[in-house]
Amino acid sequence: MTSYLLYALAGAALCGIGLFGLLRLSHLLRKLLAFNIMGSGVFLIMVGLPQHQSGPDPVPQALVLTGIVVAIAATALAVVLIRRYYHQSGMTSLEGEAGSREGGPL
Amino acid sequence: MIRAVRTCFIALACIAFSAVLAASIWAIAGDPGQGTLPQLLSENMSRSGVEHPVTAVLLNFRSYDTLLEIGVLVIAGIAGISMSKTTSLEDPELRTSDPLLYALQRWFIPLMLVLAGYLLWAGADRPGGAFQAGAVLAATGVLMRLGGIPMDFLRPGLLLRLGLVLGFSVFLLAAVVSVIGGDAFLAYPPDMTKPLILVIESVLTLSIAMVLLALFVSAPVNDAEDPEEGDPS
Amino acid sequence: MTLWLMAGLLFTPLAWAVLTLLTDFVWGRRVTWVGILVQVLVSLGLWLTVAQHGGFYYDLGGWGAPLGIELRVDGLAVTFVLLTAAVASACGLHAGVYIDQHKPWHRYFWPLFWFLWSGLNAVWLGGDLFNLYVGLELISLSAVGLVALGGNANALRASIRYLLAALLGSLAYLLGVALIYGQFGTLSIAGVVAWLDNHSAPAGPGLALALMITGLALKTALFPLHRWLPPAHGIAKSPVSALLSALVVKASFYIAARLWLAFGESLGSLAAAQMVGLLGGAAVVWGSWLACKQAQLKQVVAYSSVAQIGYLFLLFPLTYSVSESVSLQAQQGITLQVISHALAKAAMFLAAGNLILSVGSSRIDALAGVSRFLPFSLFSFGLAGVSLMSLPPSGGFAAKWLLLQASLGSGQWWWALVLLAGGLLSAAYLFRIYRASFAENPETDQFFHPSKSLEIIPMVLAVMALGLGFVSEQVLSVMALPFAEEGAP
């Protein structure tokens, strides 16, 4: 077992934690943080798993860099939307919607 | 009560998810690596125009990914500034005026600018590159913004929009210029590869910093309402 | 020639996104007209090229897979490129008149519109798993930006919900990509298929396929992951709703279908295929049922999308371990369903926008008496409905007919019941709208008349959806073309 595999397994744990946060928490900023935790888990798996097999591999490193930029763009957009939503409705969660019972992202 | 049961249920499901994922990772890790890709990459490094393999992948081998990724950043920037309905993205009320912060800034800002330049330059042969440099540059802007240094360019005018897309447009032009020579989209001319990548990286740094900064300062508060379709207005 | 067409196809939307960002709304509209013309010509040219010479792989930057990114330009991909050109230009032309040009933030509509178009083209042509992820994110973020554009709290809530669902879906997909790369050491779909042909299927990456398809199903709004769709599609401006329902949800389905057809036989299982099909069938019934109960016109159309998306997922059981001819029939049926739904639903949303503009309310009961004043838009709505109800000779009928044959041919007769129930239920919710609009209300006879160009565009789309049934043979023959040269590793 190499340290790379440890990273990948830690990534699996982070994915579970992030998923729990995304499904269970109702505060939008927490949901967003949970998304970022899950994203970090995915990136760890993406880098750790191939490097465990064949040593340092620049391709997944570059992929993760691209993935991070995309995640930052999405996070920043989400923060802007959430701030504006909070300003207009005074709410920090999606719950309490008229004519609909459910919360959660789905 | 129902809430607690639901939480337990979701927690169990997430733990199960992690376990299945870990088992899958373990199974895949047990197989010998199939990757011929690192070897293929090192064979083609000499034709890539840069020395650092990650930069070569980002800006040459898989440059289409990077082009679209900058597009994603620009989209976030556009959607961010479309939310603001004020003339300036910067709200004077949110400025802090702290003499200590101000004194610190006089030291930090030049240092951060130098660091950004170094990171950009280092990308050619060691870790670094446009995104890291752009992030540092944006952080400099955030510091300036928090410290209350006026930044007039941050209004949703033509200048800001030009700054947002400058890097993207240069990249796009470099991508299409090869087509005129009868080559594939995004194929750089062989003798121009290194200077082209350098130019692209420099303008990308500027634009990445601009997008991140615009997103940081946008979404100011105001009460403009847009009546929805079908609302009697 | 092909070189120029490919470059034009990739370059134009991105370049026009930049150009329209630098202009205001009115100039952006003029610039967009030129761009639409270029893009339609290029798409048509590429379609004709592939129809004559067969498909090919296009290496971006001159680096072939697995080192670089290759685009897979085959009959199916160019068919969807052409479909996108048709629907997106209709929505763009409609939006130019429909959207209020005096709101300063509406100038950002055009760059987001063009980025959305470029993302769609990237997905149709993509042959690289990670590149498809970036394309998906391009689509999701611009779609969210379009929904949220200048919106109030409700629009923002819908767009945040949409964004979170889309992000979770993309992450699940990316996790699958990470596992695939770990197992096979390549990101090219063709490369993985080649590896699977020569080796027995390993145990690990079954989860990868499941994760990718689950994530994509969430982005496609497959029941029971559909709850983000109706608010987002219902609250957006009508041209945006049309784009989202007609094209955006199809992009993630298209990737899921490509992955299933490529890896399904070796990495999938019969239970998974039946399960996905079952969820699709449930989506048809449940989505139609909810559509019958909505009070808002655009919500009915949005829930109808949930139902129509359900049909698409019948692809999974109908192509898993069945004979070659049945599988081909199912694929052709699903392709026709995608095309006819895209055309019909775009027509329907655009016509619904006209109706709402005309009566000044989005409620169905407010439509009373509109049949006297806006028969043309109502007629477009009705024609599009014919295709959704899958009555002959529409494209929807041809699609359901092929699916029916495939389900009987593979002995899975239970999917025929879904097709039947879906057709009846869609007739129920559509006739509800017709009935409301033919009711007479003596109190209201104040109707706003939208300009003629707004009324013509949905009519053209609806006629195309209807006429698809007549030309389905030709469309399908291009789709099934073999590759001219094997460029894949």
mmCIF file of N, CA, C and O in Angstrom, chain C residues 343-412:
data_model
loop_
_atom_site.group_PDB
_atom_site.id
_atom_site.type_symbol
_atom_site.label_atom_id
_atom_site.label_comp_id
_atom_site.label_asym_id
_atom_site.label_seq_id
_atom_site.Cartn_x
_atom_site.Cartn_y
_atom_site.Cartn_z
ATOM 1 N N LEU C 343 -37.788 19.436 -30.975
ATOM 2 C CA LEU C 343 -38.505 20.384 -31.840
ATOM 3 C C LEU C 343 -39.863 20.747 -31.247
ATOM 4 O O LEU C 343 -40.244 21.918 -31.154
ATOM 5 N N ALA C 344 -40.616 19.706 -30.817
ATOM 6 C CA ALA C 344 -41.969 19.963 -30.334
ATOM 7 C C ALA C 344 -41.937 20.773 -29.045
ATOM 8 O O ALA C 344 -42.733 21.697 -28.860
ATOM 9 N N LYS C 345 -41.016 20.439 -28.131
ATOM 10 C CA LYS C 345 -41.018 21.128 -26.851
ATOM 11 C C LYS C 345 -40.543 22.563 -26.995
ATOM 12 O O LYS C 345 -41.075 23.467 -26.333
ATOM 13 N N ALA C 346 -39.576 22.797 -27.898
ATOM 14 C CA ALA C 346 -39.156 24.179 -28.134
ATOM 15 C C ALA C 346 -40.327 24.975 -28.694
ATOM 16 O O ALA C 346 -40.616 26.088 -28.231
ATOM 17 N N ALA C 347 -41.040 24.377 -29.666
ATOM 18 C CA ALA C 347 -42.201 25.059 -30.237
ATOM 19 C C ALA C 347 -43.222 25.356 -29.154
ATOM 20 O O ALA C 347 -43.798 26.442 -29.081
ATOM 21 N N MET C 348 -43.430 24.376 -28.270
ATOM 22 C CA MET C 348 -44.452 24.520 -27.254
ATOM 23 C C MET C 348 -44.110 25.627 -26.257
ATOM 24 O O MET C 348 -44.954 26.442 -25.896
ATOM 25 N N PHE C 349 -42.851 25.657 -25.813
ATOM 26 C CA PHE C 349 -42.461 26.698 -24.854
ATOM 27 C C PHE C 349 -42.526 28.085 -25.505
ATOM 28 O O PHE C 349 -42.975 29.050 -24.884
ATOM 29 N N LEU C 350 -42.081 28.189 -26.759
ATOM 30 C CA LEU C 350 -42.116 29.497 -27.422
ATOM 31 C C LEU C 350 -43.572 29.939 -27.612
ATOM 32 O O LEU C 350 -43.914 31.102 -27.365
ATOM 33 N N ALA C 351 -44.441 28.988 -28.018
ATOM 34 C CA ALA C 351 -45.853 29.348 -28.190
ATOM 35 C C ALA C 351 -46.472 29.695 -26.847
ATOM 36 O O ALA C 351 -47.266 30.645 -26.745
ATOM 37 N N ALA C 352 -46.090 28.955 -25.797
ATOM 38 C CA ALA C 352 -46.625 29.259 -24.461
ATOM 39 C C ALA C 352 -46.194 30.658 -24.043
ATOM 40 O O ALA C 352 -46.981 31.402 -23.436
ATOM 41 N N GLY C 353 -44.951 31.028 -24.373
ATOM 42 C CA GLY C 353 -44.488 32.373 -24.056
ATOM 43 C C GLY C 353 -45.355 33.411 -24.745
ATOM 44 O O GLY C 353 -45.744 34.413 -24.136
ATOM 45 N N ASN C 354 -45.695 33.174 -26.018
ATOM 46 C CA ASN C 354 -46.565 34.109 -26.738
ATOM 47 C C ASN C 354 -47.932 34.208 -26.082
ATOM 48 O O ASN C 354 -48.481 35.297 -25.936
ATOM 49 N N LEU C 355 -48.470 33.048 -25.693
ATOM 50 C CA LEU C 355 -49.796 33.053 -25.066
ATOM 51 C C LEU C 355 -49.762 33.840 -23.765
ATOM 52 O O LEU C 355 -50.666 34.640 -23.478
ATOM 53 N N ILE C 356 -48.691 33.619 -22.975
ATOM 54 C CA ILE C 356 -48.584 34.317 -21.693
ATOM 55 C C ILE C 356 -48.444 35.812 -21.933
ATOM 56 O O ILE C 356 -49.061 36.640 -21.251
ATOM 57 N N LEU C 357 -47.632 36.161 -22.929
ATOM 58 C CA LEU C 357 -47.443 37.570 -23.258
ATOM 59 C C LEU C 357 -48.782 38.185 -23.627
ATOM 60 O O LEU C 357 -49.081 39.331 -23.288
ATOM 61 N N SER C 358 -49.607 37.391 -24.324
ATOM 62 C CA SER C 358 -50.849 37.924 -24.842
ATOM 63 C C SER C 358 -51.901 38.106 -23.750
ATOM 64 O O SER C 358 -52.572 39.135 -23.695
ATOM 65 N N VAL C 359 -52.041 37.129 -22.843
ATOM 66 C CA VAL C 359 -53.089 37.261 -21.844
ATOM 67 C C VAL C 359 -52.581 37.936 -20.568
ATOM 68 O O VAL C 359 -53.366 38.310 -19.714
ATOM 69 N N GLY C 360 -51.268 38.081 -20.438
ATOM 70 C CA GLY C 360 -50.729 38.781 -19.285
ATOM 71 C C GLY C 360 -50.796 37.991 -18.001
ATOM 72 O O GLY C 360 -50.704 38.534 -16.926
ATOM 73 N N SER C 361 -50.951 36.693 -18.104
ATOM 74 C CA SER C 361 -50.954 35.864 -16.901
ATOM 75 C C SER C 361 -50.458 34.484 -17.291
ATOM 76 O O SER C 361 -50.644 34.047 -18.417
ATOM 77 N N SER C 362 -49.817 33.807 -16.351
ATOM 78 C CA SER C 362 -49.288 32.494 -16.689
ATOM 79 C C SER C 362 -50.235 31.381 -16.253
ATOM 80 O O SER C 362 -49.901 30.209 -16.378
ATOM 81 N N ARG C 363 -51.410 31.727 -15.737
ATOM 82 C CA ARG C 363 -52.331 30.684 -15.291
ATOM 83 C C ARG C 363 -53.117 30.111 -16.475
ATOM 84 O O ARG C 363 -53.381 30.795 -17.455
ATOM 85 N N ILE C 364 -53.510 28.840 -16.335
ATOM 86 C CA ILE C 364 -54.221 28.201 -17.436
ATOM 87 C C ILE C 364 -55.624 28.784 -17.568
ATOM 88 O O ILE C 364 -56.109 29.031 -18.672
ATOM 89 N N ASP C 365 -56.302 29.061 -16.418
ATOM 90 C CA ASP C 365 -57.681 29.560 -16.513
ATOM 91 C C ASP C 365 -57.725 30.934 -17.190
ATOM 92 O O ASP C 365 -58.752 31.329 -17.722
ATOM 93 N N ALA C 366 -56.574 31.653 -17.155
ATOM 94 C CA ALA C 366 -56.572 32.971 -17.782
ATOM 95 C C ALA C 366 -56.584 32.885 -19.300
ATOM 96 O O ALA C 366 -56.742 33.894 -19.980
ATOM 97 N N LEU C 367 -56.395 31.678 -19.831
ATOM 98 C CA LEU C 367 -56.357 31.529 -21.286
ATOM 99 C C LEU C 367 -57.744 31.633 -21.923
ATOM 100 O O LEU C 367 -57.855 31.634 -23.141
ATOM 101 N N ALA C 368 -58.781 31.692 -21.105
ATOM 102 C CA ALA C 368 -60.145 31.689 -21.642
ATOM 103 C C ALA C 368 -60.313 32.776 -22.692
ATOM 104 O O ALA C 368 -59.970 33.932 -22.462
ATOM 105 N N GLY C 369 -60.783 32.382 -23.843
ATOM 106 C CA GLY C 369 -61.059 33.359 -24.892
ATOM 107 C C GLY C 369 -59.878 33.633 -25.801
ATOM 108 O O GLY C 369 -60.019 34.333 -26.800
ATOM 109 N N VAL C 370 -58.721 33.077 -25.486
ATOM 110 C CA VAL C 370 -57.540 33.396 -26.278
ATOM 111 C C VAL C 370 -57.649 32.791 -27.679
ATOM 112 O O VAL C 370 -57.003 33.250 -28.614
ATOM 113 N N SER C 371 -58.496 31.794 -27.844
ATOM 114 C CA SER C 371 -58.592 31.143 -29.147
ATOM 115 C C SER C 371 -59.147 32.086 -30.210
ATOM 116 O O SER C 371 -58.935 31.884 -31.400
ATOM 117 N N ARG C 372 -59.852 33.126 -29.780
ATOM 118 C CA ARG C 372 -60.362 34.073 -30.761
ATOM 119 C C ARG C 372 -59.277 35.055 -31.198
ATOM 120 O O ARG C 372 -59.362 35.630 -32.269
ATOM 121 N N PHE C 373 -58.301 35.283 -30.313
ATOM 122 C CA PHE C 373 -57.360 36.371 -30.570
ATOM 123 C C PHE C 373 -56.002 35.907 -31.056
ATOM 124 O O PHE C 373 -55.325 36.622 -31.769
ATOM 125 N N LEU C 374 -55.592 34.744 -30.621
ATOM 126 C CA LEU C 374 -54.229 34.331 -30.952
ATOM 127 C C LEU C 374 -54.255 32.932 -31.547
ATOM 128 O O LEU C 374 -53.549 32.051 -31.102
ATOM 129 N N PRO C 375 -55.068 32.709 -32.566
ATOM 130 C CA PRO C 375 -55.215 31.333 -33.060
ATOM 131 C C PRO C 375 -53.905 30.773 -33.604
ATOM 132 O O PRO C 375 -53.670 29.571 -33.550
ATOM 133 N N PHE C 376 -53.038 31.654 -34.079
ATOM 134 C CA PHE C 376 -51.830 31.150 -34.710
ATOM 135 C C PHE C 376 -50.899 30.494 -33.687
ATOM 136 O O PHE C 376 -50.444 29.363 -33.880
ATOM 137 N N SER C 377 -50.652 31.184 -32.568
ATOM 138 C CA SER C 377 -49.790 30.605 -31.528
ATOM 139 C C SER C 377 -50.441 29.374 -30.923
ATOM 140 O O SER C 377 -49.781 28.387 -30.613
ATOM 141 N N LEU C 378 -51.761 29.453 -30.759
ATOM 142 C CA LEU C 378 -52.464 28.312 -30.189
ATOM 143 C C LEU C 378 -52.377 27.112 -31.135
ATOM 144 O O LEU C 378 -52.222 25.966 -30.707
ATOM 145 N N PHE C 379 -52.412 27.410 -32.430
ATOM 146 C CA PHE C 379 -52.311 26.347 -33.425
ATOM 147 C C PHE C 379 -50.923 25.711 -33.374
ATOM 148 O O PHE C 379 -50.797 24.472 -33.426
ATOM 149 N N SER C 380 -49.855 26.533 -33.228
ATOM 150 C CA SER C 380 -48.507 25.978 -33.089
ATOM 151 C C SER C 380 -48.435 25.080 -31.871
ATOM 152 O O SER C 380 -47.872 23.981 -31.908
ATOM 153 N N PHE C 381 -49.011 25.575 -30.764
ATOM 154 C CA PHE C 381 -49.030 24.793 -29.526
ATOM 155 C C PHE C 381 -49.708 23.447 -29.780
ATOM 156 O O PHE C 381 -49.210 22.391 -29.379
ATOM 157 N N GLY C 382 -50.818 23.490 -30.516
ATOM 158 C CA GLY C 382 -51.555 22.271 -30.799
ATOM 159 C C GLY C 382 -50.778 21.305 -31.678
ATOM 160 O O GLY C 382 -50.736 20.107 -31.418
ATOM 161 N N LEU C 383 -50.124 21.855 -32.707
ATOM 162 C CA LEU C 383 -49.343 20.996 -33.604
ATOM 163 C C LEU C 383 -48.204 20.318 -32.856
ATOM 164 O O LEU C 383 -47.926 19.130 -33.036
ATOM 165 N N ALA C 384 -47.538 21.102 -31.994
ATOM 166 C CA ALA C 384 -46.464 20.512 -31.182
ATOM 167 C C ALA C 384 -47.047 19.427 -30.293
ATOM 168 O O ALA C 384 -46.417 18.384 -30.080
ATOM 169 N N GLY C 385 -48.256 19.672 -29.790
ATOM 170 C CA GLY C 385 -48.910 18.676 -28.949
ATOM 171 C C GLY C 385 -49.170 17.379 -29.680
ATOM 172 O O GLY C 385 -49.062 16.303 -29.103
ATOM 173 N N VAL C 386 -49.458 17.459 -30.970
ATOM 174 C CA VAL C 386 -49.698 16.254 -31.764
ATOM 175 C C VAL C 386 -48.470 15.348 -31.718
ATOM 176 O O VAL C 386 -48.568 14.125 -31.567
ATOM 177 N N SER C 387 -47.292 15.971 -31.795
ATOM 178 C CA SER C 387 -46.075 15.171 -31.759
ATOM 179 C C SER C 387 -45.845 14.596 -30.360
ATOM 180 O O SER C 387 -45.400 13.460 -30.212
ATOM 181 N N LEU C 388 -46.150 15.391 -29.322
ATOM 182 C CA LEU C 388 -45.951 14.890 -27.956
ATOM 183 C C LEU C 388 -46.912 13.745 -27.664
ATOM 184 O O LEU C 388 -46.563 12.791 -26.972
ATOM 185 N N MET C 389 -48.149 13.854 -28.187
ATOM 186 C CA MET C 389 -49.116 12.772 -27.954
ATOM 187 C C MET C 389 -48.800 11.572 -28.843
ATOM 188 O O MET C 389 -49.480 10.563 -28.769
ATOM 189 N N SER C 390 -47.811 11.707 -29.709
ATOM 190 C CA SER C 390 -47.361 10.686 -30.653
ATOM 191 C C SER C 390 -48.495 10.171 -31.528
ATOM 192 O O SER C 390 -48.714 8.979 -31.646
ATOM 193 N N LEU C 391 -49.220 11.115 -32.131
ATOM 194 C CA LEU C 391 -50.202 10.721 -33.146
ATOM 195 C C LEU C 391 -49.505 10.714 -34.502
ATOM 196 O O LEU C 391 -48.602 11.497 -34.743
ATOM 197 N N PRO C 392 -49.907 9.794 -35.395
ATOM 198 C CA PRO C 392 -49.334 9.853 -36.724
ATOM 199 C C PRO C 392 -49.776 11.133 -37.413
ATOM 200 O O PRO C 392 -50.857 11.645 -37.103
ATOM 201 N N PRO C 393 -49.004 11.739 -38.305
ATOM 202 C CA PRO C 393 -47.739 11.249 -38.867
ATOM 203 C C PRO C 393 -46.526 11.879 -38.214
ATOM 204 O O PRO C 393 -45.488 11.995 -38.841
ATOM 205 N N SER C 394 -46.643 12.307 -36.962
ATOM 206 C CA SER C 394 -45.581 13.120 -36.365
ATOM 207 C C SER C 394 -44.318 12.289 -36.107
ATOM 208 O O SER C 394 -44.328 11.066 -36.163
ATOM 209 N N GLY C 395 -43.226 13.013 -35.804
ATOM 210 C CA GLY C 395 -41.975 12.348 -35.460
ATOM 211 C C GLY C 395 -42.135 11.539 -34.182
ATOM 212 O O GLY C 395 -41.550 10.470 -34.023
ATOM 213 N N GLY C 396 -42.956 12.054 -33.253
ATOM 214 C CA GLY C 396 -43.198 11.327 -32.010
ATOM 215 C C GLY C 396 -43.814 9.966 -32.262
ATOM 216 O O GLY C 396 -43.461 8.978 -31.622
ATOM 217 N N PHE C 397 -44.704 9.898 -33.248
ATOM 218 C CA PHE C 397 -45.332 8.614 -33.572
ATOM 219 C C PHE C 397 -44.297 7.634 -34.125
ATOM 220 O O PHE C 397 -44.236 6.468 -33.711
ATOM 221 N N ALA C 398 -43.463 8.120 -35.061
ATOM 222 C CA ALA C 398 -42.436 7.242 -35.639
ATOM 223 C C ALA C 398 -41.525 6.697 -34.544
ATOM 224 O O ALA C 398 -41.154 5.512 -34.547
ATOM 225 N N ALA C 399 -41.176 7.563 -33.579
ATOM 226 C CA ALA C 399 -40.291 7.139 -32.491
ATOM 227 C C ALA C 399 -40.951 6.058 -31.650
ATOM 228 O O ALA C 399 -40.361 4.998 -31.391
ATOM 229 N N LYS C 400 -42.225 6.302 -31.241
ATOM 230 C CA LYS C 400 -42.894 5.339 -30.380
ATOM 231 C C LYS C 400 -43.129 4.020 -31.129
ATOM 232 O O LYS C 400 -43.101 2.948 -30.542
ATOM 233 N N TRP C 401 -43.359 4.112 -32.424
ATOM 234 C CA TRP C 401 -43.595 2.917 -33.221
ATOM 235 C C TRP C 401 -42.358 2.027 -33.198
ATOM 236 O O TRP C 401 -42.446 0.818 -32.972
ATOM 237 N N LEU C 402 -41.177 2.646 -33.400
ATOM 238 C CA LEU C 402 -39.931 1.879 -33.368
ATOM 239 C C LEU C 402 -39.700 1.284 -31.977
ATOM 240 O O LEU C 402 -39.277 0.124 -31.841
ATOM 241 N N LEU C 403 -39.992 2.093 -30.943
ATOM 242 C CA LEU C 403 -39.790 1.594 -29.578
ATOM 243 C C LEU C 403 -40.730 0.426 -29.286
ATOM 244 O O LEU C 403 -40.354 -0.550 -28.643
ATOM 245 N N LEU C 404 -41.961 0.547 -29.803
ATOM 246 C CA LEU C 404 -42.939 -0.527 -29.610
ATOM 247 C C LEU C 404 -42.424 -1.821 -30.245
ATOM 248 O O LEU C 404 -42.448 -2.894 -29.634
ATOM 249 N N GLN C 405 -41.932 -1.680 -31.469
ATOM 250 C CA GLN C 405 -41.407 -2.874 -32.158
ATOM 251 C C GLN C 405 -40.232 -3.460 -31.398
ATOM 252 O O GLN C 405 -40.112 -4.678 -31.247
ATOM 253 N N ALA C 406 -39.350 -2.563 -30.896
ATOM 254 C CA ALA C 406 -38.177 -3.058 -30.179
ATOM 255 C C ALA C 406 -38.594 -3.778 -28.905
ATOM 256 O O ALA C 406 -38.037 -4.828 -28.564
ATOM 257 N N SER C 407 -39.602 -3.236 -28.194
ATOM 258 C CA SER C 407 -39.971 -3.865 -26.924
ATOM 259 C C SER C 407 -40.658 -5.201 -27.172
ATOM 260 O O SER C 407 -40.445 -6.155 -26.418
ATOM 261 N N LEU C 408 -41.454 -5.291 -28.246
ATOM 262 C CA LEU C 408 -42.082 -6.585 -28.546
ATOM 263 C C LEU C 408 -41.044 -7.560 -29.086
ATOM 264 O O LEU C 408 -41.051 -8.741 -28.744
ATOM 265 N N GLY C 409 -40.106 -7.037 -29.900
ATOM 266 C CA GLY C 409 -39.082 -7.901 -30.487
ATOM 267 C C GLY C 409 -38.153 -8.502 -29.456
ATOM 268 O O GLY C 409 -37.628 -9.595 -29.647
ATOM 269 N N SER C 410 -37.933 -7.778 -28.358
ATOM 270 C CA SER C 410 -37.027 -8.305 -27.339
ATOM 271 C C SER C 410 -37.791 -9.061 -26.257
ATOM 272 O O SER C 410 -37.205 -9.507 -25.283
ATOM 273 N N GLY C 411 -39.118 -9.186 -26.428
ATOM 274 C CA GLY C 411 -39.910 -9.920 -25.446
ATOM 275 C C GLY C 411 -40.157 -9.134 -24.176
ATOM 276 O O GLY C 411 -40.653 -9.680 -23.193
ATOM 277 N N GLN C 412 -39.802 -7.849 -24.150
ATOM 278 C CA GLN C 412 -40.058 -7.049 -22.945
ATOM 279 C C GLN C 412 -41.352 -6.258 -23.167
ATOM 280 O O GLN C 412 -41.342 -5.039 -23.275
#
